[in-house]
Coordinates of C-alpha atoms in Angstrom, one line a residue:
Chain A
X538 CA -1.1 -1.6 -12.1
X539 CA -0.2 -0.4 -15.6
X540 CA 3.1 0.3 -14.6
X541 CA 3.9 -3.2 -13.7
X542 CA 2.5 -3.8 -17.2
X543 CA 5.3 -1.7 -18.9
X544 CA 7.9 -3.7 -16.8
X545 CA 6.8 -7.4 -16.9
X546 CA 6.2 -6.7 -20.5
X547 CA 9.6 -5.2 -21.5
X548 CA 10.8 -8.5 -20.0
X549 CA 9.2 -10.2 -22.7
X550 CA 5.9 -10.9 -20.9
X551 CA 2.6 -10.8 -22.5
X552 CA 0.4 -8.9 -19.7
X553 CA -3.1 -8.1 -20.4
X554 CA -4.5 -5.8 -17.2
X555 CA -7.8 -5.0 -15.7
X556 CA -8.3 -0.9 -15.2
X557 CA -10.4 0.7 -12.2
X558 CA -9.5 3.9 -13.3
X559 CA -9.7 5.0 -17.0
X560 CA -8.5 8.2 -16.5
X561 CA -4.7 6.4 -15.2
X562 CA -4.9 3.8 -17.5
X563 CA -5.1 6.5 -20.2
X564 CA -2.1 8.1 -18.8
X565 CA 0.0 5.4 -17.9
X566 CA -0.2 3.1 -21.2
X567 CA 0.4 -0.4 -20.6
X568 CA -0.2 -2.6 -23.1
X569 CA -3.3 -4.0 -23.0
X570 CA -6.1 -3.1 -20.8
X571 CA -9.7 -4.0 -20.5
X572 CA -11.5 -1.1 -18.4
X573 CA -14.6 -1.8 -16.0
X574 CA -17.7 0.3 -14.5
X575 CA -17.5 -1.7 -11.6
X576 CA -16.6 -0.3 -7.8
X577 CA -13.1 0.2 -6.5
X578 CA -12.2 -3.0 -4.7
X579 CA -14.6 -5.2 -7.2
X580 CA -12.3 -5.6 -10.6
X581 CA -14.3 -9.2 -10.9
X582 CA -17.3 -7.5 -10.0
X583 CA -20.2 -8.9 -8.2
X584 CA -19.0 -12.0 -5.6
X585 CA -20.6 -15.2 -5.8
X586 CA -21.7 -14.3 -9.4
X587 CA -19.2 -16.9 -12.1
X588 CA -20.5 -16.2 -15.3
X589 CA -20.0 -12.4 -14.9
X590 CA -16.6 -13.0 -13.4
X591 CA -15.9 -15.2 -15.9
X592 CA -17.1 -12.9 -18.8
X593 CA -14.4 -10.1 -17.6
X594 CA -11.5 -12.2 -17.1
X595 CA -11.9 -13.9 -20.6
X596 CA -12.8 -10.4 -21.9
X597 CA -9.5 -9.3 -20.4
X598 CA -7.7 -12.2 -20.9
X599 CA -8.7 -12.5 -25.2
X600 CA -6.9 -9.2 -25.3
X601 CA -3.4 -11.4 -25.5
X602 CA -4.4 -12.0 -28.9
X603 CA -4.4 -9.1 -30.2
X604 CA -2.1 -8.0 -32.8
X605 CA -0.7 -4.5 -32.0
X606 CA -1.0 -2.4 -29.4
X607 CA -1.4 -0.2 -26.8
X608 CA -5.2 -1.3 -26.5
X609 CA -7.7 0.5 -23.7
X610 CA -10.7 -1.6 -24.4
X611 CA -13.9 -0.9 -22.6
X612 CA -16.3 -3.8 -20.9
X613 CA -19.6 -3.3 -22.2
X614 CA -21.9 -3.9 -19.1
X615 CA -22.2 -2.5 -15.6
X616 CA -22.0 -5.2 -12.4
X617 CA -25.0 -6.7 -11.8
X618 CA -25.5 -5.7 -8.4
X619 CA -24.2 -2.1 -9.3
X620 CA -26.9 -1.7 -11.8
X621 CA -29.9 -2.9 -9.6
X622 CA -28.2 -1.1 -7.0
X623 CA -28.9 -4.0 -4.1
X624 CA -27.1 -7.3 -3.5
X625 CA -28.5 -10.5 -1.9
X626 CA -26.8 -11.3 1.5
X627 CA -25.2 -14.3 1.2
X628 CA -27.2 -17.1 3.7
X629 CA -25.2 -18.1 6.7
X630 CA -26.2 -19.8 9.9
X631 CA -28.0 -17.1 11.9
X632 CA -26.4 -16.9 15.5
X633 CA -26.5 -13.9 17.9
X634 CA -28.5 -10.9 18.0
X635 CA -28.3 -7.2 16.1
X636 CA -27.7 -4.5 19.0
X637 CA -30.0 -1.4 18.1
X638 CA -29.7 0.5 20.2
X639 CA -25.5 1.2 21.5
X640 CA -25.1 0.4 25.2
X641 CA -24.4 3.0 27.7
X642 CA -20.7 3.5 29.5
X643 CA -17.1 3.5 28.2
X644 CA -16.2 2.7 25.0
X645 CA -14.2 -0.5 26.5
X646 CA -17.8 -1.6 28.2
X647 CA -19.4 -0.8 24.6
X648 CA -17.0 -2.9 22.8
X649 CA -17.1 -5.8 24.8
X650 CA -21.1 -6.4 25.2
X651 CA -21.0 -5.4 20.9
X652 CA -18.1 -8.4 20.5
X653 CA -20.1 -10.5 22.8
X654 CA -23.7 -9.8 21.2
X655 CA -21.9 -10.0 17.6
X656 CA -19.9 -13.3 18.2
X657 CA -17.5 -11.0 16.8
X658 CA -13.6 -13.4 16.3
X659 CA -15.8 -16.3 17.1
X660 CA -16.5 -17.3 13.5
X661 CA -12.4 -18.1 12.5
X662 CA -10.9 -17.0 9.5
X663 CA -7.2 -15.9 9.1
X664 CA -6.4 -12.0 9.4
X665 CA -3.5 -9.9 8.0
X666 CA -2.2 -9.1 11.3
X667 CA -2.4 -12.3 12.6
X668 CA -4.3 -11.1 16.1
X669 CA -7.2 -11.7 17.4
X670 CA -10.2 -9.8 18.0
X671 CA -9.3 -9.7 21.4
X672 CA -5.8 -8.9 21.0
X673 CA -6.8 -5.8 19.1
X674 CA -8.9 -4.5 21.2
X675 CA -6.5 -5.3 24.0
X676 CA -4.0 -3.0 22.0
X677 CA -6.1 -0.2 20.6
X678 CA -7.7 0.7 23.5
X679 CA -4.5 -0.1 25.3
X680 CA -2.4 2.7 23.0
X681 CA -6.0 5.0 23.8
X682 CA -5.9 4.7 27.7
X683 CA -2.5 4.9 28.1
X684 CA -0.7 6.5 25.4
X685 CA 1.7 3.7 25.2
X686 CA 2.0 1.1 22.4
X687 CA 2.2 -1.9 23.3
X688 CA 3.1 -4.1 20.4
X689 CA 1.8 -7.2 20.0
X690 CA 3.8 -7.7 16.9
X691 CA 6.7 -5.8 17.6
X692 CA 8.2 -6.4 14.0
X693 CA 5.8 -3.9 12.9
X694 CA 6.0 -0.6 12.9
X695 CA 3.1 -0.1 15.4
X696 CA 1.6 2.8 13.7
X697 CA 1.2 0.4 9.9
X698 CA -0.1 -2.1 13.1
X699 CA -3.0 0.1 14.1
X700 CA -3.4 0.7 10.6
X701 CA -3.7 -2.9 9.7
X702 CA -5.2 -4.1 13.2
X703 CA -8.2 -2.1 12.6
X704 CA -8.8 -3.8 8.7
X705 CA -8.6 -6.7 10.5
X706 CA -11.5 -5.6 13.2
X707 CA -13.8 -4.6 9.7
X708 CA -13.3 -8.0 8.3
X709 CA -14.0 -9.5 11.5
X710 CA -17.3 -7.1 11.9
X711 CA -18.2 -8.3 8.1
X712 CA -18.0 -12.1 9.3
X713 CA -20.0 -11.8 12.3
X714 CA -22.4 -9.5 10.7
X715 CA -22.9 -12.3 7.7
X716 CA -23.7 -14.8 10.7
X717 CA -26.6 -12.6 11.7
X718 CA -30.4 -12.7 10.7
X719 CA -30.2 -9.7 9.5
X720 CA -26.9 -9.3 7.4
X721 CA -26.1 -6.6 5.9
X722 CA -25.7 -5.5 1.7
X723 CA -22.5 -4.5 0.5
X724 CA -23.5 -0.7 0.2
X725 CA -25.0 -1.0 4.4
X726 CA -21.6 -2.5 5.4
X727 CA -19.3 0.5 5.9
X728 CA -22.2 2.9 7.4
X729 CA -23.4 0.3 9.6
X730 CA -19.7 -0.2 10.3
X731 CA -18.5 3.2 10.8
X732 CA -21.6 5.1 12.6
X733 CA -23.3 2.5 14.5
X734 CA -20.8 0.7 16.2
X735 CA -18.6 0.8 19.0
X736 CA -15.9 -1.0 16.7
X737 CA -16.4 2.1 14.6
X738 CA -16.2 4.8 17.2
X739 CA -12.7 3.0 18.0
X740 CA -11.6 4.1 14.9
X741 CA -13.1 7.6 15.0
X742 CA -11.2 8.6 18.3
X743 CA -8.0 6.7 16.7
X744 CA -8.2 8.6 14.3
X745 CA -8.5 12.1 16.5
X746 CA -5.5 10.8 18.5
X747 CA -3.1 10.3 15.7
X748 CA -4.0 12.8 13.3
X749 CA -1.8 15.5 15.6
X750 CA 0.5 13.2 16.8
X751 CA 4.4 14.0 16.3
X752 CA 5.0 10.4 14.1
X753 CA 4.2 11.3 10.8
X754 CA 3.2 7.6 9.7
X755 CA 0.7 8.1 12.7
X756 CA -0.5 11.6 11.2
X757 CA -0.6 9.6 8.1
X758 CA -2.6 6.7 9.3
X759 CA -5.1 9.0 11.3
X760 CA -5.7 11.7 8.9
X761 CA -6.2 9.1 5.7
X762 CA -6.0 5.4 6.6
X763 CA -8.5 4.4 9.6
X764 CA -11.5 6.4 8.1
X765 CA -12.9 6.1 4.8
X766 CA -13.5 9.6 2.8
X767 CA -17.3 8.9 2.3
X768 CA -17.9 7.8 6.0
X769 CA -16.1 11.4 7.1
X770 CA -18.8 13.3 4.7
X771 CA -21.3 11.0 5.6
X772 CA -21.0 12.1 9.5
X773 CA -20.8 15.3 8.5
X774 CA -23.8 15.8 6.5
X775 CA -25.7 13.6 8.4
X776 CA -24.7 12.9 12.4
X777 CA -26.2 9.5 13.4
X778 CA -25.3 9.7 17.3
X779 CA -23.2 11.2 19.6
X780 CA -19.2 10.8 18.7
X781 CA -17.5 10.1 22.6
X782 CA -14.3 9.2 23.5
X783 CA -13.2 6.2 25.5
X784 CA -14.7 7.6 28.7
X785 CA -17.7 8.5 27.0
X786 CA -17.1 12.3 27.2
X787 CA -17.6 14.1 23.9
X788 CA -14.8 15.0 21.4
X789 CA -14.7 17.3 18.5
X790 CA -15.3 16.3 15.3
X791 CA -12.4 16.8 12.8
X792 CA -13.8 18.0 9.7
Chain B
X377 CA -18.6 2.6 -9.5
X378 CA -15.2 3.4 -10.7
X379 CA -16.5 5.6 -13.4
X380 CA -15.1 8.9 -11.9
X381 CA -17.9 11.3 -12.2
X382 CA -19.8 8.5 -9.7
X383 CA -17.4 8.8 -7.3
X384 CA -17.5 11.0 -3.9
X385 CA -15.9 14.1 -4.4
X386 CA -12.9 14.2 -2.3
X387 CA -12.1 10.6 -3.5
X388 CA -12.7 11.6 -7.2
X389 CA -10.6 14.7 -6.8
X390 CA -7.7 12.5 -4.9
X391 CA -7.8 10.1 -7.8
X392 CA -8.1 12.9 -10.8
X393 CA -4.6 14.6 -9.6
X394 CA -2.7 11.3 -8.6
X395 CA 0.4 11.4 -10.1
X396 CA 0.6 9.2 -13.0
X397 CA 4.2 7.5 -14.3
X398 CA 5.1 8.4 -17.7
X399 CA 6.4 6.1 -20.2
X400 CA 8.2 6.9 -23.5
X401 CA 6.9 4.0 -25.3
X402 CA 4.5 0.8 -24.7
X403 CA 6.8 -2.3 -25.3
X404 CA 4.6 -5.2 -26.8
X405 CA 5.1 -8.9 -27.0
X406 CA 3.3 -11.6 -29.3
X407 CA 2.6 -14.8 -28.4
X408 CA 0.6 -18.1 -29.5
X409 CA -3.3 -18.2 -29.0
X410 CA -4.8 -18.4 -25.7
X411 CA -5.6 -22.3 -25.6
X412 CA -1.6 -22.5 -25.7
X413 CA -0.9 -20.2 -23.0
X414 CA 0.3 -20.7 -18.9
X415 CA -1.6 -17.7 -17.5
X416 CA -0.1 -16.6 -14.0
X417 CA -2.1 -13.7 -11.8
X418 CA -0.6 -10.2 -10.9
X419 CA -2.4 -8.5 -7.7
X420 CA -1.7 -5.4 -6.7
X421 CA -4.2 -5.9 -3.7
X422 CA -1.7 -6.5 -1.5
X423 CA -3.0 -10.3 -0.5
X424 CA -1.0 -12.8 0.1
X425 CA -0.9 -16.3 2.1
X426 CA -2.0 -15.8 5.6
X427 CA 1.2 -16.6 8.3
X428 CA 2.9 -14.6 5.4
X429 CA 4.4 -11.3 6.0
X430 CA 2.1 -8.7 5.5
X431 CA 2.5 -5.7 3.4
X432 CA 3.5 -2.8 6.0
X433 CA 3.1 0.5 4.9
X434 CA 4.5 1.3 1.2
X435 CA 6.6 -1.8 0.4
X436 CA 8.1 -2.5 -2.6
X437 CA 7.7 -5.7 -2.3
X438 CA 6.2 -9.2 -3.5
X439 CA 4.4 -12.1 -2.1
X440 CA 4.4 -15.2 -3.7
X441 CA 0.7 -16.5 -3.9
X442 CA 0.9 -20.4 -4.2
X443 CA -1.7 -21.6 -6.9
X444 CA -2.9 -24.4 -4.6
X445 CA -3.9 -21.7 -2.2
X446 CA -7.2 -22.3 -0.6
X447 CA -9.5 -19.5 -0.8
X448 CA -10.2 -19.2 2.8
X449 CA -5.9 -18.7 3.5
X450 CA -5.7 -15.5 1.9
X451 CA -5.8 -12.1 3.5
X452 CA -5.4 -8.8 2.5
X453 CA -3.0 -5.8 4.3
X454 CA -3.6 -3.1 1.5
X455 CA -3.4 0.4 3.6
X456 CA -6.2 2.1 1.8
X457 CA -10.0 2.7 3.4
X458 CA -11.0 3.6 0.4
X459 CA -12.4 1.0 -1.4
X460 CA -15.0 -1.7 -0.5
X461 CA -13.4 -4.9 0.7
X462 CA -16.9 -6.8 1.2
X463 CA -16.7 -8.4 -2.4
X464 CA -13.3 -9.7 -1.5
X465 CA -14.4 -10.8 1.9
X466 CA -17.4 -13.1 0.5
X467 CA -15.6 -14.3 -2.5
X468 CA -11.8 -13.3 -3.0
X469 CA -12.5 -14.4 -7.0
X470 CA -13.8 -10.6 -6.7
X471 CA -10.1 -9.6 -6.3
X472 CA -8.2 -12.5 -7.0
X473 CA -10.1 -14.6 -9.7
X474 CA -8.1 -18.0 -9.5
X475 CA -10.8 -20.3 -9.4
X476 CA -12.2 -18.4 -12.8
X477 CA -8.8 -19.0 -14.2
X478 CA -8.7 -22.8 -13.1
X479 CA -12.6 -22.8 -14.8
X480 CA -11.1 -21.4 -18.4
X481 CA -8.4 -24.1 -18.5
X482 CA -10.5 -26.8 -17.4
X483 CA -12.4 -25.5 -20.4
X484 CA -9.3 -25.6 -22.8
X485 CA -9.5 -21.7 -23.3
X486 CA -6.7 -20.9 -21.6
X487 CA -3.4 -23.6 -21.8
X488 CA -2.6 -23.7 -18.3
X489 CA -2.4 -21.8 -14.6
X490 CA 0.6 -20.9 -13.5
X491 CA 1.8 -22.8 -10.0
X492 CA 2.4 -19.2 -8.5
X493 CA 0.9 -15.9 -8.9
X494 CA 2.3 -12.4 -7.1
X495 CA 0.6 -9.6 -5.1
X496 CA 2.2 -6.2 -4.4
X497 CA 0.9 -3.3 -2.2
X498 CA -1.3 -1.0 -5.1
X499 CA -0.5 2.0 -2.8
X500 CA 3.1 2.3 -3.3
X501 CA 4.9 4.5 -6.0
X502 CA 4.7 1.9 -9.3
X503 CA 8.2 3.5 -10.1
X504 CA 9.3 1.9 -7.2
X505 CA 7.9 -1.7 -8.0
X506 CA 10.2 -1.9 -10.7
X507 CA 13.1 -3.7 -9.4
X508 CA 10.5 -6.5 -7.7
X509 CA 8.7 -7.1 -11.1
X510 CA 12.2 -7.6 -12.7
X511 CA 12.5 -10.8 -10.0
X512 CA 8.9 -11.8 -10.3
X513 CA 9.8 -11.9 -14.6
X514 CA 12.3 -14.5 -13.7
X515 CA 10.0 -16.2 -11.4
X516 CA 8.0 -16.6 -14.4
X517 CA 9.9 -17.1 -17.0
X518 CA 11.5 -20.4 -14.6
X519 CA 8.0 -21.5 -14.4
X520 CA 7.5 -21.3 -18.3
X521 CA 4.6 -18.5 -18.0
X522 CA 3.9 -16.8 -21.4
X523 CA 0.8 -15.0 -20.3
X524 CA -0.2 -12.6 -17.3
X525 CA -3.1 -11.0 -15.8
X526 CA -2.9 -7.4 -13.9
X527 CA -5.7 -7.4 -11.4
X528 CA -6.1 -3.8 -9.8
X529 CA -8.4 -3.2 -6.5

């Protein structure tokens, strides 16, 4: 981000940046830069809440005014929901029910009573890839059964697709979950995600499968891209249920 | 929270030895107060208008976020798992904060929004973005755009 700073700015635009990461921003040097306490992926902080968005944009955006630089200006207060550590789930019409326990079977059985229990795809919304849930599934576990990809977007690399397919099935996973009785906090999200479900367990044995494979944008979407770091310690400190592969037979958990 | 000593260790180890681009000096352009200014958003969350091309992989590329976009139209193809997404998912203001930028200029702090904002892929060497900010300055110089926020994720 501070980067494009320097060069928007040495084209004789005024750029005033938000910083994630103190310790770049510090290195980097843009111009001006306001730095937040909040969580990666929340520069805004907290959703839903204005006046604190509002507060760190004007905050950030005041810095325009200032009369020499480089500034690195700190934002005085932590996000809300960071600080009391929970978040409210936002209220949406309850439909379906939470599976607790995961079926038995294959994978491809365990996906499709989850998606069906879920609603998962049923709720809209637009997605990166521009698939369906269905369609994902249809090429995910089509590229696990057989070994073959079979592109549904074959202007993609179809590595960077199973990459971007399987954001996709986590922000369809986060819509259907908000439609539930239960939903789940922010912080509940990518645990829930990652070692409860079947979607989840996709990934997982994605990510086995690529992480040796010859391709090296498939070593690098396996090894880095389908798992998040703190859901790979998370499993390893503290195993929820059994990892299986698409057959249900056990596979071996890469550390 | 992205105070580094907060962070999971592998993540804050990752993050302490990325490499950094170095600059030999900090260029720095005045301008008029605030109330006169046409602000236009920089992502580098790599969203963009859905039925747009997604960011694949490391591009050094830009999408073109129209400022009439509704909020419900844009999606994001960033490549990284590290990071939470769920603010963004309930309210893309989290990421993306147009609607608080339409707020401060309906409140005369700000002079105007810009009629196009840009997202690039935060992933991808920034010393590769270079020759794609050089377009999007023209973009916004066209548009008459004398202020811009950098929005990280």
């Amino acid at each position: 981000m501070g980067g494009l700073g320097h060069y928007l700015e040495s084209q004789n635009l005024a750029t005033s940046g938000i910083s994630l990461i103190r310790l770049h921003t510090e290195k980097i040097r843009p111009p001006r830069a306001l730095w937040v306490p909040f969580d990666l992926g929340r520069p805004l902080g907290p959703p839903g809440d204005v006046a604190f968005q509002t507060r760190v944009l004007r905050t950030a955006l005041e810095l325009l005014e200032a009369p020499e630089g480089p500034i690195l200006a700190d934002f005085p207060d932590d996000a809300p929901s960071t600080a009391n550590g929970v978040e409210t789930p936002l209220q949406a019409c309850p439909i379906g029910i939470i599976p607790r326990e995961p079926s038995r079977g294959s994978l491809k059985s365990r996906l499709q009573k989850e998606m069906d229990d879920l609603e998962v795809g049923r709720r809209g919304g637009a997605t990166a890839s521009g698939l369906s849930a269905r369609a994902i599934i249809r090429f995910l576990l089509g590229f696990l059964e057989t070994g073959r990809l079979a592109s549904p977007k074959p202007q993609i690399d179809p590595f960077w697709l199973i990459q971007m397919a399987a954001e996709d099935l986590k922000a369809m996973y986060h819509r259907a979950r908000e439609g539930q009785t239960e939903p789940l906090d922010s912080s509940s999200f990518s645990p829930w995600f990652y070692q409860e479900t079947a979607a989840g367990e996709l990934l997982w044995v994605l990510r086995e499968r690529l992480s040796d494979h010859p391709d090296p944008t498939a070593r690098l979407v396996g090894q880095l891209l389908l798992v998040p770091i703190e859901e790979t310690v998370r499993r390893r400190n503290r195993p929820t249920r059994p990892h299986v592969g698409i057959s249900g037979e056990p596979v071996r958990r890469r550390p | 929270m992205a105070r580094l000593e907060g962070l999971p260790g592998p993540i804050r180890e990752h993050l302490e030895h990325l490499a950094c681009p170095s600059f030999d000096r900090t260029p720095w352009v005045t301008g008029g107060p605030l109330s006169g200014r046409r602000i236009a958003i920089v992502s580098t969350a790599g969203i963009h208008a859905k039925g747009d091309a997604p960011f694949i992989g490391f591009a050094d590329e830009f999408r073109i976020i129209p400022g009439q976009i509704r909020p419900d139209d844009l999606v994001m193809s960033h490549i990284s798992a590290n990071f939470d997404r769920t603010g963004f998912y309930r309210d893309p203001n989290v990421v993306f904060p147009l609607q608080r930028l339409k707020d401060l200029a309906d409140q005369g702090i700000i002079g105007a929004v810009a009629d196009r904002h840009y997202s690039f892929m935060g992933a991808t060497d920034p010393l590769r973005l270079e020759a794609a900010a050089g377009i999007v300055a023209a973009h916004m110089h066209a548009e008459g755009v004398d202020g811009v926020l950098l929005v990280p994720v």
